[in-house]
CSV table of C-alpha atoms in Angstrom, one decimal:
chain,number,residue,atom,x,y,z
A,294,ASP,CA,-0.7,0.2,-0.1
A,295,THR,CA,1.2,3.8,-0.5
A,296,ALA,CA,2.2,5.2,2.3
A,297,VAL,CA,1.4,9.0,1.3
A,298,SER,CA,-0.7,8.6,-2.4
A,299,GLN,CA,-2.0,11.9,-4.1
A,300,THR,CA,-4.7,12.9,-6.0
A,301,PRO,CA,-4.6,13.8,-9.4
A,302,LYS,CA,-1.3,13.0,-10.1
A,303,TYR,CA,-2.1,15.5,-13.0
A,304,LEU,CA,-4.3,18.4,-13.2
A,305,VAL,CA,-4.6,20.8,-16.5
A,306,THR,CA,-6.6,23.4,-16.4
A,307,GLN,CA,-7.7,26.9,-17.4
A,308,MET,CA,-6.8,30.1,-15.0
A,309,GLY,CA,-9.5,31.6,-13.2
A,310,ASN,CA,-10.8,28.2,-12.4
A,311,ASP,CA,-11.2,26.8,-8.9
A,312,LYS,CA,-9.8,23.2,-7.7
A,313,SER,CA,-8.5,20.6,-5.3
A,314,ILE,CA,-5.9,17.6,-5.3
A,315,LYS,CA,-5.7,15.1,-1.6
A,316,CYS,CA,-3.5,14.1,-0.4
A,317,GLU,CA,-4.4,10.4,2.4
A,318,GLN,CA,-1.2,9.6,4.4
A,319,ASN,CA,-1.6,5.4,5.7
A,320,LEU,CA,1.5,6.2,8.8
A,321,GLY,CA,-0.9,7.0,10.9
A,322,HIS,CA,1.5,9.9,10.7
A,323,ASP,CA,0.5,12.8,13.0
A,324,THR,CA,1.6,16.2,11.0
A,325,MET,CA,1.0,16.5,7.3
A,326,TYR,CA,2.4,19.2,5.2
A,327,TRP,CA,2.8,20.5,1.3
A,328,TYR,CA,5.1,21.6,-0.6
A,329,LYS,CA,5.4,23.5,-4.2
A,330,GLN,CA,8.1,22.9,-6.7
A,331,ASP,CA,8.4,25.4,-9.1
A,332,SER,CA,10.1,25.3,-12.9
A,333,LYS,CA,13.3,26.2,-11.6
A,334,LYS,CA,13.3,22.7,-9.2
A,335,PHE,CA,13.5,24.3,-5.2
A,336,LEU,CA,11.2,23.1,-2.8
A,337,LYS,CA,9.2,25.1,-0.6
A,338,ILE,CA,7.2,24.4,2.2
A,339,MET,CA,3.6,25.6,2.3
A,340,PHE,CA,1.5,24.4,4.6
A,341,SER,CA,1.2,22.5,7.7
A,342,TYR,CA,-1.0,20.4,10.1
A,343,ASN,CA,-0.9,18.4,13.1
A,344,ASN,CA,-4.2,16.9,14.4
A,345,LYS,CA,-6.1,19.2,12.2
A,346,GLU,CA,-4.9,22.4,13.5
A,347,LEU,CA,-2.7,24.5,11.3
A,348,ILE,CA,0.6,25.5,12.8
A,349,ILE,CA,3.2,26.1,9.6
A,350,ASN,CA,1.6,28.8,6.7
A,351,GLU,CA,4.0,30.2,4.8
A,352,THR,CA,3.7,33.3,2.5
A,353,VAL,CA,0.6,31.7,-0.2
A,354,PRO,CA,-1.9,33.7,-1.0
A,355,ASN,CA,-4.8,33.5,0.7
A,356,ARG,CA,-6.0,31.7,-3.1
A,357,PHE,CA,-4.7,28.9,-1.1
A,358,SER,CA,-7.1,27.3,1.0
A,359,PRO,CA,-5.9,23.8,2.9
A,360,LYS,CA,-8.6,21.7,4.7
A,361,SER,CA,-7.5,18.7,7.2
A,362,PRO,CA,-11.2,16.9,7.7
A,363,ASP,CA,-8.6,13.9,9.7
A,364,LYS,CA,-5.2,13.3,10.3
A,365,ALA,CA,-4.3,11.4,7.3
A,366,HIS,CA,-6.2,13.9,4.9
A,367,LEU,CA,-4.9,16.9,3.9
A,368,ASN,CA,-6.5,18.6,0.8
A,369,LEU,CA,-5.5,21.2,-0.4
A,370,HIS,CA,-8.0,24.0,-2.9
A,371,ILE,CA,-7.0,26.8,-5.1
A,372,ASN,CA,-9.0,29.6,-5.9
A,373,SER,CA,-8.5,32.0,-8.7
A,374,LEU,CA,-6.0,29.7,-10.7
A,375,GLU,CA,-3.1,31.7,-12.0
A,376,LEU,CA,0.1,30.8,-14.6
A,377,GLY,CA,2.4,31.4,-11.6
A,378,ASP,CA,0.5,28.4,-10.0
A,379,SER,CA,2.1,26.0,-12.5
A,380,ALA,CA,4.5,23.3,-10.3
A,381,VAL,CA,4.5,20.2,-8.8
A,382,TYR,CA,3.0,19.8,-5.3
A,383,PHE,CA,4.1,17.0,-3.4
A,384,CYS,CA,2.2,16.6,0.2
A,385,ALA,CA,4.2,15.2,2.9
A,386,SER,CA,3.7,13.5,6.2
A,387,SER,CA,6.4,12.2,9.5
A,388,ARG,CA,5.4,12.4,12.7
A,389,THR,CA,6.2,14.7,15.5
A,390,GLN,CA,6.5,12.8,19.1
A,391,GLY,CA,6.5,9.4,20.2
A,392,GLY,CA,8.6,7.7,18.1
A,393,ALA,CA,10.7,5.0,18.2
A,394,SER,CA,13.9,5.8,17.0
A,395,GLY,CA,13.4,9.7,17.1
A,396,ALA,CA,14.0,10.8,13.7
A,397,TYR,CA,10.6,11.9,12.8
A,398,GLU,CA,11.7,11.9,9.0
A,399,GLN,CA,8.9,13.1,6.4
A,400,TYR,CA,7.3,10.8,3.4
A,401,PHE,CA,6.6,12.6,0.3
A,402,GLY,CA,4.1,11.7,-1.7
A,403,PRO,CA,4.4,11.0,-5.9
A,404,GLY,CA,2.8,14.8,-6.0
A,405,THR,CA,1.4,16.8,-8.7
A,406,ARG,CA,2.2,18.3,-11.6
A,407,LEU,CA,-0.7,21.8,-12.2
A,408,THR,CA,-0.6,22.8,-15.0
A,409,VAL,CA,-1.9,26.4,-15.4
A,410,THR,CA,-2.9,27.9,-19.3
B,632,ASP,CA,16.5,29.9,3.6
B,633,ALA,CA,18.6,26.8,3.8
B,634,LYS,CA,21.8,26.5,5.7
B,635,THR,CA,23.8,24.3,4.0
B,636,THR,CA,26.0,24.5,1.1
B,637,GLN,CA,26.3,21.9,-1.5
B,638,PRO,CA,28.5,21.1,-5.2
B,639,PRO,CA,25.8,21.7,-8.0
B,640,SER,CA,26.3,18.4,-9.6
B,641,MET,CA,28.4,16.0,-8.6
B,642,ASP,CA,29.3,12.5,-11.1
B,643,CYS,CA,30.5,9.3,-10.0
B,644,ALA,CA,31.1,5.6,-11.5
B,645,GLU,CA,28.8,2.6,-10.5
B,646,GLY,CA,29.9,0.6,-8.3
B,647,ARG,CA,32.6,3.1,-7.2
B,648,ALA,CA,31.5,5.0,-3.9
B,649,ALA,CA,29.3,8.5,-4.0
B,650,ASN,CA,30.7,10.5,-1.7
B,651,LEU,CA,29.0,13.7,-1.5
B,652,PRO,CA,30.0,16.7,0.6
B,653,CYS,CA,27.8,19.4,2.6
B,654,ASN,CA,28.9,22.8,4.1
B,655,HIS,CA,26.7,23.8,7.1
B,656,SER,CA,29.1,25.8,9.5
B,657,THR,CA,26.4,28.1,11.3
B,658,ILE,CA,25.0,24.4,12.6
B,659,SER,CA,23.4,25.0,16.0
B,660,GLY,CA,23.7,22.8,18.6
B,661,ASN,CA,20.8,21.4,18.9
B,662,GLU,CA,19.8,20.6,15.1
B,663,TYR,CA,20.8,17.7,13.4
B,664,VAL,CA,22.0,16.7,9.6
B,665,TYR,CA,19.2,15.6,7.5
B,666,TRP,CA,19.6,13.9,4.0
B,667,TYR,CA,17.1,13.7,1.3
B,668,ARG,CA,17.1,12.5,-2.2
B,669,GLN,CA,14.7,13.2,-5.4
B,670,ILE,CA,15.0,10.9,-8.2
B,671,HIS,CA,13.1,12.2,-11.4
B,672,SER,CA,9.9,12.9,-11.2
B,673,GLN,CA,9.4,11.4,-8.1
B,674,GLY,CA,8.5,12.6,-4.2
B,675,PRO,CA,12.4,13.6,-2.0
B,676,GLN,CA,13.1,10.3,-0.1
B,677,TYR,CA,15.1,10.1,3.0
B,678,ILE,CA,17.6,8.5,3.7
B,679,ILE,CA,19.6,9.4,6.9
B,680,HIS,CA,20.8,12.0,10.0
B,681,GLY,CA,22.5,12.1,11.9
B,682,LEU,CA,24.0,14.7,15.0
B,683,LYS,CA,27.2,14.5,16.0
B,684,ASN,CA,28.3,10.6,15.4
B,685,ASN,CA,28.7,9.4,12.6
B,686,GLU,CA,25.3,6.4,10.9
B,687,THR,CA,25.2,4.3,9.6
B,688,ASN,CA,21.9,2.6,7.3
B,689,GLU,CA,21.1,0.0,4.8
B,690,MET,CA,20.9,3.1,1.8
B,691,ALA,CA,24.2,5.1,3.1
B,692,SER,CA,26.7,6.1,5.1
B,693,LEU,CA,26.9,9.5,7.0
B,694,ILE,CA,30.2,11.1,8.2
B,695,ILE,CA,29.6,14.4,10.0
B,696,THR,CA,33.1,16.0,10.8
B,697,GLU,CA,34.4,16.9,14.9
B,698,ASP,CA,33.7,19.9,15.2
B,699,ARG,CA,29.9,19.5,12.9
B,700,LYS,CA,30.0,22.2,10.5
B,701,SER,CA,30.6,19.7,7.0
B,702,SER,CA,29.6,16.1,7.2
B,703,THR,CA,30.0,13.8,4.0
B,704,LEU,CA,27.0,11.6,2.8
B,705,ILE,CA,28.5,8.0,1.0
B,706,LEU,CA,26.3,5.6,-1.0
B,707,PRO,CA,29.2,2.7,-0.9
B,708,HIS,CA,28.5,1.1,-4.0
B,709,ALA,CA,26.6,3.9,-6.5
B,710,THR,CA,23.7,2.5,-8.8
B,711,LEU,CA,22.1,4.1,-12.1
B,712,ARG,CA,19.4,4.1,-9.7
B,713,ASP,CA,20.9,6.0,-7.1
B,714,THR,CA,20.7,8.7,-9.4
B,715,ALA,CA,19.4,11.8,-8.3
B,716,VAL,CA,19.1,15.4,-6.4
B,717,TYR,CA,20.9,14.4,-2.9
B,718,TYR,CA,19.7,17.9,-0.1
B,719,CYS,CA,21.8,18.0,2.8
B,720,ILE,CA,19.0,19.4,5.4
B,721,VAL,CA,20.1,21.2,8.4
B,722,ARG,CA,17.2,21.3,11.2
B,723,VAL,CA,16.0,20.6,15.0
B,724,ILE,CA,14.1,17.3,15.7
B,725,GLN,CA,11.0,18.0,17.9
B,726,GLY,CA,7.5,19.3,16.5
B,727,ALA,CA,7.0,20.1,12.8
B,728,GLN,CA,9.9,21.1,11.5
B,729,LYS,CA,9.6,22.3,8.0
B,730,LEU,CA,12.3,21.4,5.7
B,731,VAL,CA,14.2,24.1,4.2
B,732,PHE,CA,15.9,22.4,1.2
B,733,GLY,CA,18.6,24.1,-0.8
B,734,GLN,CA,19.2,23.4,-4.5
B,735,GLY,CA,21.4,19.9,-4.1
B,736,THR,CA,24.3,17.9,-5.6
B,737,ARG,CA,22.8,16.3,-8.7
B,738,LEU,CA,24.9,13.2,-8.6
B,739,THR,CA,25.3,11.0,-12.1
B,740,ILE,CA,26.0,7.3,-12.0
B,741,ASN,CA,28.3,6.6,-14.7
B,742,PRO,CA,27.8,2.6,-16.1
């Protein structure tokens, strides 16, 4: 079974549309993240949720709204899509306490390639 | 901003050891060194982490200098599947800390 899954894998849409990307993890982790990788391949954190509570919110336009219905899911909704939103979006999860090794490493999903035309 | 410096690219022959350096001269006492890699078009993958002792797992070895200002990731017998971008990241271990990715090192394993 896939540890961190994202849907869809590819998303092509027009400017101005609203779209959502879904993420699910089956690792029992308490924290989930969204990262964005732009055309220059730089990976940057966008949001993080711990037990459904927003704990990291980088400088991201208000058009991006994460939603966490439960600990295993973190969805990303984007309103009024713009050309500059084209990127690969990665979801990740980690444990933040109670791990045996204490590594708290983050596990990443396969990514969603968003193309805005 | 990333607190690490890595060479932008390296080459290594298949079957040889790949040694990837990382400079983190401003590392704090409570910060760990983490290594991730990203194989083309995939999500980043955790490799190994350490504080001050050398570490080894099934994927790689991590050598951290005594002053902790630099480290080296060693892939003992590189294969073509190890071709990827390797990221060295320093971070505290507690809590939901974001990973700050730099440019990484693009490692190419040649047959």
